[in-house]
Short mmCIF file of the C-alpha atoms (twelve columns), coordinates in Angstrom:
data_MODEL
# 
_entry.id   MODEL 
# 
loop_
_atom_site.group_PDB 
_atom_site.id 
_atom_site.type_symbol 
_atom_site.label_atom_id 
_atom_site.label_alt_id 
_atom_site.label_comp_id 
_atom_site.label_asym_id 
_atom_site.label_seq_id 
_atom_site.Cartn_x 
_atom_site.Cartn_y 
_atom_site.Cartn_z 
_atom_site.pdbx_PDB_model_num 
ATOM 1  C CA . MET A 1  0.000  0.000  0.000  1 
ATOM 2  C CA . PRO A 2  1.548  3.307  -1.032 1 
ATOM 3  C CA . GLU A 3  0.293  5.277  1.993  1 
ATOM 4  C CA . TYR A 4  2.340  3.064  4.351  1 
ATOM 5  C CA . ARG A 5  5.584  3.356  2.387  1 
ATOM 6  C CA . ILE A 6  6.942  6.206  4.569  1 
ATOM 7  C CA . SER A 7  6.182  4.237  7.725  1 
ATOM 8  C CA . TYR A 8  8.230  1.284  6.505  1 
ATOM 9  C CA . LEU A 9  11.068 3.514  5.358  1 
ATOM 10 C CA . VAL A 10 11.300 5.166  8.772  1 
ATOM 11 C CA . THR A 11 10.434 2.274  11.099 1 
ATOM 12 C CA . ILE A 12 12.943 -0.275 9.812  1 
ATOM 13 C CA . PRO A 13 16.032 1.999  10.167 1 
ATOM 14 C CA . TRP A 14 14.710 3.210  13.548 1 
ATOM 15 C CA . MET A 15 14.503 -0.384 14.848 1 
ATOM 16 C CA . ILE A 16 17.993 -1.126 13.556 1 
ATOM 17 C CA . LEU A 17 19.331 2.005  15.270 1 
ATOM 18 C CA . LEU A 18 17.654 1.039  18.560 1 
ATOM 19 C CA . ALA A 19 19.080 -2.483 18.368 1 
ATOM 20 C CA . VAL A 20 22.611 -1.153 17.759 1 
ATOM 21 C CA . LEU A 21 22.336 1.323  20.642 1 
ATOM 22 C CA . PHE A 22 21.032 -1.415 22.931 1 
ATOM 23 C CA . VAL A 23 23.986 -3.685 22.132 1 
ATOM 24 C CA . LEU A 24 26.474 -0.836 22.652 1 
ATOM 25 C CA . GLN A 25 24.877 0.098  25.976 1 
ATOM 26 C CA . ARG A 26 25.006 -3.513 27.189 1 
ATOM 27 C CA . ARG A 27 28.677 -3.811 26.224 1 
ATOM 28 C CA . SER A 28 29.460 -0.581 28.062 1 
ATOM 29 C CA . SER A 29 27.598 -1.794 31.138 1 
ATOM 30 C CA . ASN A 30 29.486 -5.101 31.111 1 
ATOM 31 C CA . LYS A 31 32.848 -3.314 30.899 1 
ATOM 32 C CA . GLN A 32 31.977 -1.163 33.923 1 
ATOM 33 C CA . THR A 33 30.995 -4.262 35.896 1 
ATOM 34 C CA . GLU A 34 34.281 -5.980 35.053 1 
ATOM 35 C CA . THR A 35 36.339 -2.987 36.214 1 
ATOM 36 C CA . THR A 36 34.645 -2.807 39.626 1 
ATOM 37 C CA . SER A 37 37.167 -3.701 42.287 1 
ATOM 38 C CA . ASP A 38 36.605 -6.563 44.716 1 
ATOM 39 C CA . GLU A 39 36.699 -4.087 47.617 1 
ATOM 40 C CA . ASP A 40 33.742 -2.177 46.162 1 
ATOM 41 C CA . LEU A 41 31.767 -5.408 46.060 1 
ATOM 42 C CA . VAL A 42 32.642 -6.358 49.657 1 
ATOM 43 C CA . ASN A 43 32.238 -2.885 51.204 1 
ATOM 44 C CA . PRO A 44 29.923 -0.864 48.962 1 
ATOM 45 C CA . ALA A 45 29.346 2.796  49.727 1 
ATOM 46 C CA . PRO A 46 26.062 3.313  51.582 1 
ATOM 47 C CA . THR A 47 23.141 4.757  49.713 1 
ATOM 48 C CA . ASN A 48 21.245 7.730  51.154 1 
ATOM 49 C CA . GLY A 49 18.716 5.426  52.796 1 
ATOM 50 C CA . GLU A 50 21.429 3.345  54.437 1 
ATOM 51 C CA . ALA A 51 23.254 6.467  55.654 1 
ATOM 52 C CA . ASP A 52 20.032 7.824  57.170 1 
ATOM 53 C CA . LEU A 53 19.349 4.486  58.841 1 
ATOM 54 C CA . ASP A 54 22.903 4.348  60.233 1 
ATOM 55 C CA . ALA A 55 22.543 7.895  61.625 1 
ATOM 56 C CA . THR A 56 19.195 7.028  63.205 1 
ATOM 57 C CA . LEU A 57 20.502 3.838  64.779 1 
ATOM 58 C CA . SER A 58 23.598 5.577  66.136 1 
ATOM 59 C CA . GLY A 59 21.491 8.319  67.740 1 
ATOM 60 C CA . GLU A 60 22.498 11.054 65.346 1 
ATOM 61 C CA . GLY A 61 20.022 13.173 63.464 1 
ATOM 62 C CA . HIS A 62 17.357 13.439 66.144 1 
ATOM 63 C CA . GLU A 63 17.336 17.214 65.732 1 
ATOM 64 C CA . ALA A 64 16.553 16.859 62.023 1 
ATOM 65 C CA . MET A 65 13.784 14.382 62.776 1 
ATOM 66 C CA . ALA A 66 12.295 16.700 65.410 1 
ATOM 67 C CA . ASP A 67 12.168 19.592 62.927 1 
ATOM 68 C CA . SER A 68 10.171 17.533 60.408 1 
# 
């Protein structure tokens, strides 16, 4: 059908581009995982939630909680 010709001409290259970008992103992600040191895996840096929990458990931050 002639009215769908533009759709095919745009959609097929778009899907190919998305597939290529997906593969490149996955390769990049795998390289970053391989370069992570063993120490980072054993003792990861705390996230904000973990830091807040640590402060609460240690008795710090009660002033901030009282202000809320």
